[in-house]
């Protein structure tokens, strides 16, 4: 069985390989369960032209595929940096057991990866005043779909 330190070292090595191979930013992620490596990911945003290809998202997708589940209960996530809001949301939705990080968002900002503006936007209650304004459109129709979901007897809860 591998230790937490070994899993974090692997995540850091993945980040280093990503930098050296120009795959994406300097971020790596490892997901483990019961002391075994389940999946790993490296930031591939620039090499895949996919803004969601953060190391954590890549690793989560691979882990879910391997476990044949959209839940990562009992899994430990080792990320080289504090996850951005998108990745943190995915980690919470996955129901992972624990998250370990090597660096925090301040360290990332010092290296040129500052997502403070996203955190600020998410805390803004004025949807129309955000950097990317949000407008509500066809709310009643959207609510009807939620009603359909609530009445669905065979829904898969998450």
PDB file of C-alpha atoms in Angstrom:
ATOM      1  CA  UNK A   1       0.000   0.000   0.000  1.00  0.00           C
ATOM      2  CA  UNK A   2       1.249   3.462  -0.857  1.00  0.00           C
ATOM      3  CA  UNK A   3       1.400   6.325   1.567  1.00  0.00           C
ATOM      4  CA  UNK A   4      -0.052   9.805   1.317  1.00  0.00           C
ATOM      5  CA  UNK A   5       3.435  11.192   0.731  1.00  0.00           C
ATOM      6  CA  UNK A   6       4.028   8.767  -2.153  1.00  0.00           C
ATOM      7  CA  UNK A   7       0.740   9.727  -3.795  1.00  0.00           C
ATOM      8  CA  UNK A   8       1.545  13.433  -3.450  1.00  0.00           C
ATOM      9  CA  UNK A   9       5.031  12.855  -4.857  1.00  0.00           C
ATOM     10  CA  UNK A  10       3.420  11.180  -7.873  1.00  0.00           C
ATOM     11  CA  UNK A  11       1.070  14.150  -8.351  1.00  0.00           C
ATOM     12  CA  UNK A  12       4.072  16.511  -8.215  1.00  0.00           C
ATOM     13  CA  UNK A  13       5.945  14.357 -10.730  1.00  0.00           C
ATOM     14  CA  UNK A  14       2.939  14.493 -13.061  1.00  0.00           C
ATOM     15  CA  UNK A  15       2.920  18.291 -12.780  1.00  0.00           C
ATOM     16  CA  UNK A  16       6.626  18.404 -13.588  1.00  0.00           C
ATOM     17  CA  UNK A  17       6.129  16.126 -16.605  1.00  0.00           C
ATOM     18  CA  UNK A  18       3.308  18.380 -17.791  1.00  0.00           C
ATOM     19  CA  UNK A  19       5.557  21.414 -17.633  1.00  0.00           C
ATOM     20  CA  UNK A  20       8.470  19.687 -19.349  1.00  0.00           C
ATOM     21  CA  UNK A  21       6.244  18.263 -22.081  1.00  0.00           C
ATOM     22  CA  UNK A  22       4.305  21.516 -22.620  1.00  0.00           C
ATOM     23  CA  UNK A  23       1.067  19.633 -21.974  1.00  0.00           C
ATOM     24  CA  UNK A  24      -0.443  22.389 -19.852  1.00  0.00           C
ATOM     25  CA  UNK A  25       0.031  24.211 -16.588  1.00  0.00           C
ATOM     26  CA  UNK A  26       2.102  22.952 -13.644  1.00  0.00           C
ATOM     27  CA  UNK A  27      -0.632  20.888 -12.020  1.00  0.00           C
ATOM     28  CA  UNK A  28      -0.970  17.181 -11.287  1.00  0.00           C
ATOM     29  CA  UNK A  29      -3.531  15.075  -9.484  1.00  0.00           C
ATOM     30  CA  UNK A  30      -3.734  11.520  -8.167  1.00  0.00           C
ATOM     31  CA  UNK A  31      -6.811   9.705  -6.880  1.00  0.00           C
ATOM     32  CA  UNK A  32      -6.408   6.722  -4.582  1.00  0.00           C
ATOM     33  CA  UNK A  33      -8.746   4.312  -2.843  1.00  0.00           C
ATOM     34  CA  UNK A  34      -7.888   1.697  -0.253  1.00  0.00           C
ATOM     35  CA  UNK A  35      -4.188   2.503  -0.635  1.00  0.00           C
ATOM     36  CA  UNK A  36      -4.196   1.932  -4.393  1.00  0.00           C
ATOM     37  CA  UNK A  37      -3.798   4.395  -7.221  1.00  0.00           C
ATOM     38  CA  UNK A  38      -7.108   4.634  -9.098  1.00  0.00           C
ATOM     39  CA  UNK A  39      -6.425   7.454 -11.559  1.00  0.00           C
ATOM     40  CA  UNK A  40      -4.158  10.362 -12.281  1.00  0.00           C
ATOM     41  CA  UNK A  41      -4.276  13.500 -14.347  1.00  0.00           C
ATOM     42  CA  UNK A  42      -2.159  16.366 -15.511  1.00  0.00           C
ATOM     43  CA  UNK A  43      -3.306  19.789 -16.627  1.00  0.00           C
ATOM     44  CA  UNK A  44      -3.904  19.605 -20.379  1.00  0.00           C
ATOM     45  CA  UNK A  45      -5.749  22.872 -21.007  1.00  0.00           C
ATOM     46  CA  UNK A  46      -3.394  24.292 -23.622  1.00  0.00           C
ATOM     47  CA  UNK A  47      -2.558  21.023 -25.379  1.00  0.00           C
ATOM     48  CA  UNK A  48      -6.215  20.018 -25.783  1.00  0.00           C
ATOM     49  CA  UNK A  49      -7.747  23.489 -26.112  1.00  0.00           C
ATOM     50  CA  UNK A  50     -10.132  22.457 -23.344  1.00  0.00           C
ATOM     51  CA  UNK A  51     -10.547  24.942 -20.469  1.00  0.00           C
ATOM     52  CA  UNK A  52     -11.963  22.136 -18.303  1.00  0.00           C
ATOM     53  CA  UNK A  53      -8.909  19.871 -18.711  1.00  0.00           C
ATOM     54  CA  UNK A  54      -7.509  20.711 -15.293  1.00  0.00           C
ATOM     55  CA  UNK A  55      -5.534  17.939 -13.627  1.00  0.00           C
ATOM     56  CA  UNK A  56      -8.272  17.297 -11.062  1.00  0.00           C
ATOM     57  CA  UNK A  57     -11.025  17.075 -13.683  1.00  0.00           C
ATOM     58  CA  UNK A  58      -8.949  14.740 -15.848  1.00  0.00           C
ATOM     59  CA  UNK A  59      -8.244  12.505 -12.846  1.00  0.00           C
ATOM     60  CA  UNK A  60     -11.872  12.572 -11.660  1.00  0.00           C
ATOM     61  CA  UNK A  61     -13.132  11.560 -15.103  1.00  0.00           C
ATOM     62  CA  UNK A  62     -10.666   8.682 -15.255  1.00  0.00           C
ATOM     63  CA  UNK A  63     -11.446   7.524 -11.719  1.00  0.00           C
ATOM     64  CA  UNK A  64     -15.191   7.581 -12.329  1.00  0.00           C
ATOM     65  CA  UNK A  65     -14.732   5.599 -15.525  1.00  0.00           C
ATOM     66  CA  UNK A  66     -12.517   3.051 -13.792  1.00  0.00           C
ATOM     67  CA  UNK A  67     -14.878   2.685 -10.824  1.00  0.00           C
ATOM     68  CA  UNK A  68     -17.958   2.779 -13.075  1.00  0.00           C
ATOM     69  CA  UNK A  69     -19.545   5.367 -10.800  1.00  0.00           C
ATOM     70  CA  UNK A  70     -20.038   9.113 -10.651  1.00  0.00           C
ATOM     71  CA  UNK A  71     -19.266   8.959  -6.940  1.00  0.00           C
ATOM     72  CA  UNK A  72     -15.763   8.730  -5.545  1.00  0.00           C
ATOM     73  CA  UNK A  73     -16.766   7.833  -2.013  1.00  0.00           C
ATOM     74  CA  UNK A  74     -13.823   6.457  -0.089  1.00  0.00           C
ATOM     75  CA  UNK A  75     -11.356   8.069  -2.497  1.00  0.00           C
ATOM     76  CA  UNK A  76      -8.535  10.383  -1.537  1.00  0.00           C
ATOM     77  CA  UNK A  77      -7.480  13.161  -3.905  1.00  0.00           C
ATOM     78  CA  UNK A  78      -3.906  14.457  -4.025  1.00  0.00           C
ATOM     79  CA  UNK A  79      -3.559  17.716  -5.953  1.00  0.00           C
ATOM     80  CA  UNK A  80      -0.427  19.760  -6.365  1.00  0.00           C
ATOM     81  CA  UNK A  81      -2.402  22.918  -5.713  1.00  0.00           C
ATOM     82  CA  UNK A  82      -5.599  24.048  -4.028  1.00  0.00           C
ATOM     83  CA  UNK A  83      -8.275  23.380  -6.637  1.00  0.00           C
ATOM     84  CA  UNK A  84      -9.905  26.212  -8.527  1.00  0.00           C
ATOM     85  CA  UNK A  85     -13.656  26.716  -8.005  1.00  0.00           C
ATOM     86  CA  UNK A  86     -14.515  24.444 -10.959  1.00  0.00           C
ATOM     87  CA  UNK A  87     -12.355  21.604  -9.688  1.00  0.00           C
ATOM     88  CA  UNK A  88     -13.409  22.081  -6.097  1.00  0.00           C
ATOM     89  CA  UNK A  89     -17.038  21.878  -7.202  1.00  0.00           C
ATOM     90  CA  UNK A  90     -16.312  18.635  -9.054  1.00  0.00           C
ATOM     91  CA  UNK A  91     -14.542  17.236  -5.985  1.00  0.00           C
ATOM     92  CA  UNK A  92     -17.552  18.018  -3.811  1.00  0.00           C
ATOM     93  CA  UNK A  93     -19.967  16.561  -6.389  1.00  0.00           C
ATOM     94  CA  UNK A  94     -17.850  13.401  -6.539  1.00  0.00           C
ATOM     95  CA  UNK A  95     -18.144  12.976  -2.774  1.00  0.00           C
ATOM     96  CA  UNK A  96     -14.466  12.177  -2.362  1.00  0.00           C
ATOM     97  CA  UNK A  97     -13.442  11.414   1.205  1.00  0.00           C
ATOM     98  CA  UNK A  98     -10.482  13.773   1.553  1.00  0.00           C
ATOM     99  CA  UNK A  99      -8.359  16.257  -0.379  1.00  0.00           C
ATOM    100  CA  UNK A 100      -4.619  16.775   0.096  1.00  0.00           C
ATOM    101  CA  UNK A 101      -2.842  19.738  -1.516  1.00  0.00           C
ATOM    102  CA  UNK A 102       0.826  20.639  -1.848  1.00  0.00           C
ATOM    103  CA  UNK A 103       0.310  24.369  -2.453  1.00  0.00           C
ATOM    104  CA  UNK A 104      -2.516  26.843  -1.938  1.00  0.00           C
ATOM    105  CA  UNK A 105      -4.185  29.437  -4.158  1.00  0.00           C
ATOM    106  CA  UNK A 106      -1.733  32.138  -3.033  1.00  0.00           C
ATOM    107  CA  UNK A 107       1.167  30.029  -4.258  1.00  0.00           C
ATOM    108  CA  UNK A 108      -0.635  29.587  -7.578  1.00  0.00           C
ATOM    109  CA  UNK A 109      -1.277  33.322  -7.857  1.00  0.00           C
ATOM    110  CA  UNK A 110       2.411  34.042  -7.277  1.00  0.00           C
ATOM    111  CA  UNK A 111       3.173  31.733 -10.225  1.00  0.00           C
ATOM    112  CA  UNK A 112       0.668  33.539 -12.484  1.00  0.00           C
ATOM    113  CA  UNK A 113      -2.424  31.377 -11.881  1.00  0.00           C
ATOM    114  CA  UNK A 114      -4.695  33.736  -9.983  1.00  0.00           C
ATOM    115  CA  UNK A 115      -8.312  32.668  -9.718  1.00  0.00           C
ATOM    116  CA  UNK A 116      -9.286  35.171  -7.001  1.00  0.00           C
ATOM    117  CA  UNK A 117     -11.525  36.959  -9.499  1.00  0.00           C
ATOM    118  CA  UNK A 118     -13.575  33.778  -9.942  1.00  0.00           C
ATOM    119  CA  UNK A 119     -14.077  33.413  -6.182  1.00  0.00           C
ATOM    120  CA  UNK A 120     -15.165  37.066  -6.054  1.00  0.00           C
ATOM    121  CA  UNK A 121     -17.611  36.577  -8.918  1.00  0.00           C
ATOM    122  CA  UNK A 122     -19.122  33.503  -7.285  1.00  0.00           C
ATOM    123  CA  UNK A 123     -19.781  35.462  -4.115  1.00  0.00           C
ATOM    124  CA  UNK A 124     -21.575  38.226  -5.996  1.00  0.00           C
ATOM    125  CA  UNK A 125     -25.340  38.037  -5.658  1.00  0.00           C
ATOM    126  CA  UNK A 126     -25.897  40.527  -8.462  1.00  0.00           C
ATOM    127  CA  UNK A 127     -25.956  38.223 -11.484  1.00  0.00           C
ATOM    128  CA  UNK A 128     -26.159  41.067 -14.002  1.00  0.00           C
ATOM    129  CA  UNK A 129     -23.122  42.830 -12.544  1.00  0.00           C
ATOM    130  CA  UNK A 130     -20.658  39.996 -13.004  1.00  0.00           C
ATOM    131  CA  UNK A 131     -17.780  40.204 -15.463  1.00  0.00           C
ATOM    132  CA  UNK A 132     -19.759  37.761 -17.599  1.00  0.00           C
ATOM    133  CA  UNK A 133     -23.312  39.012 -16.998  1.00  0.00           C
ATOM    134  CA  UNK A 134     -25.989  36.428 -16.260  1.00  0.00           C
ATOM    135  CA  UNK A 135     -29.535  36.897 -17.546  1.00  0.00           C
ATOM    136  CA  UNK A 136     -32.485  34.716 -16.600  1.00  0.00           C
ATOM    137  CA  UNK A 137     -34.446  33.536 -19.631  1.00  0.00           C
ATOM    138  CA  UNK A 138     -37.484  31.197 -19.834  1.00  0.00           C
ATOM    139  CA  UNK A 139     -37.433  30.520 -16.077  1.00  0.00           C
ATOM    140  CA  UNK A 140     -40.936  28.994 -16.031  1.00  0.00           C
ATOM    141  CA  UNK A 141     -39.924  26.484 -18.705  1.00  0.00           C
ATOM    142  CA  UNK A 142     -36.765  25.652 -16.797  1.00  0.00           C
ATOM    143  CA  UNK A 143     -38.734  25.184 -13.581  1.00  0.00           C
ATOM    144  CA  UNK A 144     -41.062  22.778 -15.391  1.00  0.00           C
ATOM    145  CA  UNK A 145     -38.093  20.472 -16.043  1.00  0.00           C
ATOM    146  CA  UNK A 146     -37.227  20.545 -12.327  1.00  0.00           C
ATOM    147  CA  UNK A 147     -40.851  19.623 -11.585  1.00  0.00           C
ATOM    148  CA  UNK A 148     -40.564  16.691 -14.002  1.00  0.00           C
ATOM    149  CA  UNK A 149     -37.411  15.580 -12.171  1.00  0.00           C
ATOM    150  CA  UNK A 150     -39.058  15.788  -8.765  1.00  0.00           C
ATOM    151  CA  UNK A 151     -41.952  13.581  -9.949  1.00  0.00           C
ATOM    152  CA  UNK A 152     -39.738  11.043 -11.724  1.00  0.00           C
ATOM    153  CA  UNK A 153     -40.063   7.771  -9.778  1.00  0.00           C
ATOM    154  CA  UNK A 154     -36.950   6.067 -11.194  1.00  0.00           C
ATOM    155  CA  UNK A 155     -34.484   8.961 -10.958  1.00  0.00           C
ATOM    156  CA  UNK A 156     -30.900   8.322  -9.907  1.00  0.00           C
ATOM    157  CA  UNK A 157     -30.275  10.663  -6.998  1.00  0.00           C
ATOM    158  CA  UNK A 158     -27.011  12.478  -6.692  1.00  0.00           C
TER     159      UNK A 158
END
